[in-house]
Amino acid sequence: MKNVKVQTIEWAILHYDKWQLYIAKTEKGLCYVGSPGQSYEELKAWLQKRFPMASLVENEEELTPYLNELLEYFEGTRQTFSLPADVTGTPFQQEIWAALNQIPYGKTCSYSDIAQVIQRPSAVRAVGTAIGANPVLITVPCHRVIGKNGAITGYRGGTEMKQYLLELEAQKKR
């Protein structure tokens, strides 16, 4: 029997203002940015579902570059992220997340706009589901997708956080 290498996923907590967000990375890059108010148990359940053979290790030092980029974003001094991500999903989800990365800082678009971008105009609901499955909040900017009528729609981080991120970007946009 061969030895199976157990994958290690490192995690830390980002503290910003009144929020604390769990973030995690594999050896390939950032794999998770959590929601405000989320518990460690929720992080653990999410990671066990996607990386069933992984061990979870707290390691703030390893995550410091990611923490710093996220803090710079929250402080309005960073508009894009440069560190690698390890985000896996279905081919459809990957296509949606790639489209999200094309939305410029400080801009918004609707779910139907994203459906048009991927040339599936009738797939608005599926687009919404794929956006909701984005595991790396903020770095893949799903907060930039709003309702067709301009309404702040659902967000895994909560609508309060979504509103905050949109206002931050509107203020800091050049």
C-alpha atoms as an extended CHARMM CRD file, in Angstrom:
* protein
*
       174  EXT
         1         1  MET       CA              0.0000000000        0.0000000000        0.0000000000  PROA      1               0.0000000000
         2         2  LYS       CA              1.3300000000        3.4090000000       -0.9970000000  PROA      2               0.0000000000
         3         3  ASN       CA              1.6180000000        6.2940000000        1.4010000000  PROA      3               0.0000000000
         4         4  VAL       CA             -0.9470000000        8.9180000000        0.5430000000  PROA      4               0.0000000000
         5         5  LYS       CA              0.2720000000       12.4620000000        1.0160000000  PROA      5               0.0000000000
         6         6  VAL       CA             -2.2550000000       14.3470000000        3.0970000000  PROA      6               0.0000000000
         7         7  GLN       CA             -2.8460000000       17.8430000000        1.7990000000  PROA      7               0.0000000000
         8         8  THR       CA             -2.4250000000       20.6240000000        4.3220000000  PROA      8               0.0000000000
         9         9  ILE       CA             -4.7190000000       23.6280000000        4.1930000000  PROA      9               0.0000000000
        10        10  GLU       CA             -3.5570000000       26.5670000000        6.2250000000  PROA      10              0.0000000000
        11        11  TRP       CA             -5.9190000000       29.1400000000        7.6420000000  PROA      11              0.0000000000
        12        12  ALA       CA             -5.9490000000       32.4100000000        9.5440000000  PROA      12              0.0000000000
        13        13  ILE       CA             -8.4130000000       35.0790000000       10.5830000000  PROA      13              0.0000000000
        14        14  LEU       CA             -8.5240000000       38.4710000000        8.9130000000  PROA      14              0.0000000000
        15        15  HSD       CA             -9.5670000000       41.1670000000       11.3740000000  PROA      15              0.0000000000
        16        16  TYR       CA            -10.9180000000       44.3480000000        9.8360000000  PROA      16              0.0000000000
        17        17  ASP       CA            -13.1430000000       46.8980000000       11.5220000000  PROA      17              0.0000000000
        18        18  LYS       CA            -16.0430000000       44.9130000000       13.0460000000  PROA      18              0.0000000000
        19        19  TRP       CA            -15.4820000000       41.8950000000       10.8250000000  PROA      19              0.0000000000
        20        20  GLN       CA            -13.4540000000       38.7670000000       11.1860000000  PROA      20              0.0000000000
        21        21  LEU       CA            -13.1210000000       36.5630000000        8.1320000000  PROA      21              0.0000000000
        22        22  TYR       CA            -11.5780000000       33.1200000000        7.9420000000  PROA      22              0.0000000000
        23        23  ILE       CA             -9.2450000000       32.7010000000        5.0070000000  PROA      23              0.0000000000
        24        24  ALA       CA             -7.5050000000       29.5300000000        3.8550000000  PROA      24              0.0000000000
        25        25  LYS       CA             -4.9330000000       28.4520000000        1.3210000000  PROA      25              0.0000000000
        26        26  THR       CA             -3.5780000000       25.3040000000       -0.2390000000  PROA      26              0.0000000000
        27        27  GLU       CA             -0.0240000000       24.9820000000       -1.4960000000  PROA      27              0.0000000000
        28        28  LYS       CA             -1.3440000000       26.3930000000       -4.8140000000  PROA      28              0.0000000000
        29        29  GLY       CA             -2.9530000000       29.5240000000       -3.3950000000  PROA      29              0.0000000000
        30        30  LEU       CA             -5.9370000000       31.1140000000       -1.7080000000  PROA      30              0.0000000000
        31        31  CYS       CA             -8.8720000000       28.6980000000       -1.6610000000  PROA      31              0.0000000000
        32        32  TYR       CA            -11.3280000000       30.3690000000        0.6960000000  PROA      32              0.0000000000
        33        33  VAL       CA            -12.4280000000       33.7490000000        2.0200000000  PROA      33              0.0000000000
        34        34  GLY       CA            -15.2520000000       33.4340000000        4.5060000000  PROA      34              0.0000000000
        35        35  SER       CA            -18.1710000000       35.5790000000        5.5620000000  PROA      35              0.0000000000
        36        36  PRO       CA            -18.4060000000       37.9080000000        8.5640000000  PROA      36              0.0000000000
        37        37  GLY       CA            -19.7140000000       36.1100000000       11.6290000000  PROA      37              0.0000000000
        38        38  GLN       CA            -18.8260000000       32.6890000000       10.2710000000  PROA      38              0.0000000000
        39        39  SER       CA            -17.6170000000       30.1270000000       12.7960000000  PROA      39              0.0000000000
        40        40  TYR       CA            -14.5650000000       27.9110000000       12.6190000000  PROA      40              0.0000000000
        41        41  GLU       CA            -16.9450000000       24.9440000000       12.3360000000  PROA      41              0.0000000000
        42        42  GLU       CA            -18.4090000000       26.4010000000        9.1210000000  PROA      42              0.0000000000
        43        43  LEU       CA            -14.9180000000       26.8530000000        7.6690000000  PROA      43              0.0000000000
        44        44  LYS       CA            -14.0320000000       23.2760000000        8.6340000000  PROA      44              0.0000000000
        45        45  ALA       CA            -17.2470000000       21.8710000000        7.1010000000  PROA      45              0.0000000000
        46        46  TRP       CA            -16.6880000000       23.7910000000        3.8490000000  PROA      46              0.0000000000
        47        47  LEU       CA            -13.0760000000       22.6050000000        3.5520000000  PROA      47              0.0000000000
        48        48  GLN       CA            -13.8880000000       18.9730000000        4.4330000000  PROA      48              0.0000000000
        49        49  LYS       CA            -16.5030000000       18.9310000000        1.6820000000  PROA      49              0.0000000000
        50        50  ARG       CA            -14.0560000000       20.1740000000       -0.9610000000  PROA      50              0.0000000000
        51        51  PHE       CA            -10.8040000000       18.7390000000        0.3790000000  PROA      51              0.0000000000
        52        52  PRO       CA            -11.8770000000       15.6010000000        2.2720000000  PROA      52              0.0000000000
        53        53  MET       CA             -8.3390000000       14.2900000000        2.7570000000  PROA      53              0.0000000000
        54        54  ALA       CA             -6.8350000000       17.5780000000        3.9290000000  PROA      54              0.0000000000
        55        55  SER       CA             -5.6590000000       18.5260000000        7.3630000000  PROA      55              0.0000000000
        56        56  LEU       CA             -6.4600000000       22.0170000000        8.5770000000  PROA      56              0.0000000000
        57        57  VAL       CA             -3.6650000000       23.9730000000       10.2550000000  PROA      57              0.0000000000
        58        58  GLU       CA             -3.7830000000       27.5080000000       11.6170000000  PROA      58              0.0000000000
        59        59  ASN       CA             -0.7980000000       29.4100000000       10.2110000000  PROA      59              0.0000000000
        60        60  GLU       CA             -1.1010000000       33.1850000000       10.2000000000  PROA      60              0.0000000000
        61        61  GLU       CA              2.5080000000       33.5940000000        9.0720000000  PROA      61              0.0000000000
        62        62  GLU       CA              1.8920000000       31.6630000000        5.8240000000  PROA      62              0.0000000000
        63        63  LEU       CA             -1.2690000000       33.6600000000        5.1610000000  PROA      63              0.0000000000
        64        64  THR       CA              0.2430000000       37.0770000000        5.9450000000  PROA      64              0.0000000000
        65        65  PRO       CA              0.7020000000       38.0530000000        2.2640000000  PROA      65              0.0000000000
        66        66  TYR       CA             -2.9880000000       37.2740000000        1.6120000000  PROA      66              0.0000000000
        67        67  LEU       CA             -4.0850000000       39.0460000000        4.7990000000  PROA      67              0.0000000000
        68        68  ASN       CA             -2.0490000000       42.0870000000        3.7670000000  PROA      68              0.0000000000
        69        69  GLU       CA             -3.5630000000       42.2470000000        0.2660000000  PROA      69              0.0000000000
        70        70  LEU       CA             -7.0950000000       41.9760000000        1.6920000000  PROA      70              0.0000000000
        71        71  LEU       CA             -6.3750000000       44.6720000000        4.2970000000  PROA      71              0.0000000000
        72        72  GLU       CA             -4.9420000000       46.9360000000        1.5780000000  PROA      72              0.0000000000
        73        73  TYR       CA             -8.1480000000       46.3880000000       -0.4010000000  PROA      73              0.0000000000
        74        74  PHE       CA            -10.3020000000       47.2740000000        2.6400000000  PROA      74              0.0000000000
        75        75  GLU       CA             -8.1670000000       50.3720000000        3.2230000000  PROA      75              0.0000000000
        76        76  GLY       CA             -8.7310000000       51.4360000000       -0.3820000000  PROA      76              0.0000000000
        77        77  THR       CA             -5.0870000000       51.1780000000       -1.4600000000  PROA      77              0.0000000000
        78        78  ARG       CA             -5.4360000000       47.9870000000       -3.5530000000  PROA      78              0.0000000000
        79        79  GLN       CA             -7.7710000000       47.4210000000       -6.4990000000  PROA      79              0.0000000000
        80        80  THR       CA             -6.5340000000       44.0610000000       -7.7760000000  PROA      80              0.0000000000
        81        81  PHE       CA             -5.0650000000       40.9580000000       -6.1660000000  PROA      81              0.0000000000
        82        82  SER       CA             -1.7200000000       39.5300000000       -7.2240000000  PROA      82              0.0000000000
        83        83  LEU       CA             -1.3450000000       36.3470000000       -5.1870000000  PROA      83              0.0000000000
        84        84  PRO       CA             -2.3180000000       32.9450000000       -6.6090000000  PROA      84              0.0000000000
        85        85  ALA       CA             -5.6650000000       31.3220000000       -5.9810000000  PROA      85              0.0000000000
        86        86  ASP       CA             -6.6450000000       27.6610000000       -5.9110000000  PROA      86              0.0000000000
        87        87  VAL       CA            -10.3110000000       27.8120000000       -6.8370000000  PROA      87              0.0000000000
        88        88  THR       CA            -11.9630000000       24.7110000000       -8.1950000000  PROA      88              0.0000000000
        89        89  GLY       CA            -15.4690000000       24.3250000000       -9.4780000000  PROA      89              0.0000000000
        90        90  THR       CA            -17.4380000000       22.9480000000      -12.3720000000  PROA      90              0.0000000000
        91        91  PRO       CA            -16.5230000000       24.1940000000      -15.8580000000  PROA      91              0.0000000000
        92        92  PHE       CA            -19.6290000000       26.4260000000      -15.7390000000  PROA      92              0.0000000000
        93        93  GLN       CA            -18.6260000000       27.8880000000      -12.3540000000  PROA      93              0.0000000000
        94        94  GLN       CA            -15.0840000000       28.4870000000      -13.6210000000  PROA      94              0.0000000000
        95        95  GLU       CA            -16.5020000000       30.3380000000      -16.6180000000  PROA      95              0.0000000000
        96        96  ILE       CA            -18.6700000000       32.5260000000      -14.3720000000  PROA      96              0.0000000000
        97        97  TRP       CA            -15.8260000000       33.2750000000      -11.9600000000  PROA      97              0.0000000000
        98        98  ALA       CA            -13.5850000000       34.2260000000      -14.8890000000  PROA      98              0.0000000000
        99        99  ALA       CA            -16.3110000000       36.6300000000      -16.0560000000  PROA      99              0.0000000000
       100       100  LEU       CA            -16.4880000000       38.1430000000      -12.5520000000  PROA      100             0.0000000000
       101       101  ASN       CA            -12.7730000000       38.8610000000      -12.7040000000  PROA      101             0.0000000000
       102       102  GLN       CA            -13.4120000000       41.0010000000      -15.8030000000  PROA      102             0.0000000000
       103       103  ILE       CA            -15.6790000000       43.4430000000      -13.9360000000  PROA      103             0.0000000000
       104       104  PRO       CA            -13.5350000000       46.5290000000      -13.2890000000  PROA      104             0.0000000000
       105       105  TYR       CA            -12.9900000000       47.9100000000       -9.8050000000  PROA      105             0.0000000000
       106       106  GLY       CA            -15.7580000000       50.3540000000       -8.9390000000  PROA      106             0.0000000000
       107       107  LYS       CA            -18.1470000000       49.0270000000      -11.5970000000  PROA      107             0.0000000000
       108       108  THR       CA            -21.1700000000       46.7540000000      -11.2740000000  PROA      108             0.0000000000
       109       109  CYS       CA            -23.1330000000       44.5710000000      -13.6260000000  PROA      109             0.0000000000
       110       110  SER       CA            -26.2510000000       42.4520000000      -13.3920000000  PROA      110             0.0000000000
       111       111  TYR       CA            -26.6890000000       38.6910000000      -13.3620000000  PROA      111             0.0000000000
       112       112  SER       CA            -28.1880000000       38.9330000000      -16.8500000000  PROA      112             0.0000000000
       113       113  ASP       CA            -25.1010000000       40.8980000000      -17.9960000000  PROA      113             0.0000000000
       114       114  ILE       CA            -22.9190000000       37.9780000000      -16.8590000000  PROA      114             0.0000000000
       115       115  ALA       CA            -25.2480000000       35.5230000000      -18.6480000000  PROA      115             0.0000000000
       116       116  GLN       CA            -24.7770000000       37.6210000000      -21.8240000000  PROA      116             0.0000000000
       117       117  VAL       CA            -20.9780000000       37.6860000000      -21.3880000000  PROA      117             0.0000000000
       118       118  ILE       CA            -20.8600000000       33.8720000000      -21.3280000000  PROA      118             0.0000000000
       119       119  GLN       CA            -23.2920000000       33.7640000000      -24.2710000000  PROA      119             0.0000000000
       120       120  ARG       CA            -26.0390000000       32.0010000000      -22.3230000000  PROA      120             0.0000000000
       121       121  PRO       CA            -28.6460000000       34.7540000000      -21.9120000000  PROA      121             0.0000000000
       122       122  SER       CA            -31.2990000000       32.4050000000      -20.5080000000  PROA      122             0.0000000000
       123       123  ALA       CA            -28.9970000000       31.0320000000      -17.7770000000  PROA      123             0.0000000000
       124       124  VAL       CA            -29.5050000000       33.9160000000      -15.3250000000  PROA      124             0.0000000000
       125       125  ARG       CA            -30.5280000000       31.6640000000      -12.4180000000  PROA      125             0.0000000000
       126       126  ALA       CA            -27.6250000000       29.2870000000      -13.0120000000  PROA      126             0.0000000000
       127       127  VAL       CA            -25.3140000000       32.3070000000      -13.1610000000  PROA      127             0.0000000000
       128       128  GLY       CA            -26.6430000000       33.4260000000       -9.7700000000  PROA      128             0.0000000000
       129       129  THR       CA            -26.0750000000       29.9740000000       -8.2990000000  PROA      129             0.0000000000
       130       130  ALA       CA            -22.5020000000       29.8430000000       -9.6310000000  PROA      130             0.0000000000
       131       131  ILE       CA            -21.7750000000       33.3220000000       -8.2770000000  PROA      131             0.0000000000
       132       132  GLY       CA            -23.1200000000       32.2370000000       -4.8760000000  PROA      132             0.0000000000
       133       133  ALA       CA            -20.7060000000       29.2850000000       -4.8980000000  PROA      133             0.0000000000
       134       134  ASN       CA            -17.6380000000       31.5410000000       -5.2750000000  PROA      134             0.0000000000
       135       135  PRO       CA            -15.3020000000       30.3910000000       -2.4810000000  PROA      135             0.0000000000
       136       136  VAL       CA            -13.0380000000       33.4540000000       -2.4600000000  PROA      136             0.0000000000
       137       137  LEU       CA            -15.1180000000       36.5010000000       -1.6210000000  PROA      137             0.0000000000
       138       138  ILE       CA            -13.6540000000       39.8710000000       -2.5680000000  PROA      138             0.0000000000
       139       139  THR       CA            -10.7020000000       38.4590000000       -4.5510000000  PROA      139             0.0000000000
       140       140  VAL       CA            -13.1300000000       37.0890000000       -7.1550000000  PROA      140             0.0000000000
       141       141  PRO       CA            -15.4280000000       40.1200000000       -7.0650000000  PROA      141             0.0000000000
       142       142  CYS       CA            -18.8980000000       38.6070000000       -6.8860000000  PROA      142             0.0000000000
       143       143  HSD       CA            -19.9480000000       41.6440000000       -4.8300000000  PROA      143             0.0000000000
       144       144  ARG       CA            -19.9160000000       43.6440000000       -8.0890000000  PROA      144             0.0000000000
       145       145  VAL       CA            -22.9720000000       41.7890000000       -9.3980000000  PROA      145             0.0000000000
       146       146  ILE       CA            -26.2780000000       43.4380000000       -8.5280000000  PROA      146             0.0000000000
       147       147  GLY       CA            -29.8870000000       43.0630000000       -9.5730000000  PROA      147             0.0000000000
       148       148  LYS       CA            -30.9620000000       44.3370000000      -12.9860000000  PROA      148             0.0000000000
       149       149  ASN       CA            -32.9180000000       47.0990000000      -11.2390000000  PROA      149             0.0000000000
       150       150  GLY       CA            -29.8060000000       48.1630000000       -9.2710000000  PROA      150             0.0000000000
       151       151  ALA       CA            -30.8590000000       46.3780000000       -6.0750000000  PROA      151             0.0000000000
       152       152  ILE       CA            -28.2250000000       44.9700000000       -3.7340000000  PROA      152             0.0000000000
       153       153  THR       CA            -29.0120000000       41.2830000000       -4.0330000000  PROA      153             0.0000000000
       154       154  GLY       CA            -27.8890000000       38.2620000000       -2.0210000000  PROA      154             0.0000000000
       155       155  TYR       CA            -24.2600000000       37.8230000000       -1.0740000000  PROA      155             0.0000000000
       156       156  ARG       CA            -22.5770000000       35.0640000000        0.9380000000  PROA      156             0.0000000000
       157       157  GLY       CA            -20.8880000000       37.7890000000        2.9990000000  PROA      157             0.0000000000
       158       158  GLY       CA            -24.2700000000       39.4090000000        3.6880000000  PROA      158             0.0000000000
       159       159  THR       CA            -25.8520000000       42.4300000000        2.0400000000  PROA      159             0.0000000000
       160       160  GLU       CA            -24.3170000000       44.8040000000        4.6170000000  PROA      160             0.0000000000
       161       161  MET       CA            -20.8220000000       43.7150000000        3.5480000000  PROA      161             0.0000000000
       162       162  LYS       CA            -21.7610000000       43.8450000000       -0.1470000000  PROA      162             0.0000000000
       163       163  GLN       CA            -23.0420000000       47.4150000000        0.2510000000  PROA      163             0.0000000000
       164       164  TYR       CA            -19.8480000000       48.3500000000        2.1110000000  PROA      164             0.0000000000
       165       165  LEU       CA            -17.5970000000       46.9070000000       -0.6230000000  PROA      165             0.0000000000
       166       166  LEU       CA            -19.5260000000       48.6690000000       -3.3950000000  PROA      166             0.0000000000
       167       167  GLU       CA            -19.3810000000       51.9950000000       -1.5350000000  PROA      167             0.0000000000
       168       168  LEU       CA            -15.6610000000       51.5360000000       -0.8240000000  PROA      168             0.0000000000
       169       169  GLU       CA            -14.9540000000       50.9280000000       -4.5100000000  PROA      169             0.0000000000
       170       170  ALA       CA            -17.1620000000       53.8360000000       -5.6160000000  PROA      170             0.0000000000
       171       171  GLN       CA            -15.2210000000       56.1970000000       -3.3030000000  PROA      171             0.0000000000
       172       172  LYS       CA            -11.7440000000       54.9490000000       -4.2310000000  PROA      172             0.0000000000
       173       173  LYS       CA            -12.2840000000       54.5470000000       -7.9750000000  PROA      173             0.0000000000
       174       174  ARG       CA             -9.9510000000       56.7070000000      -10.0150000000  PROA      174             0.0000000000
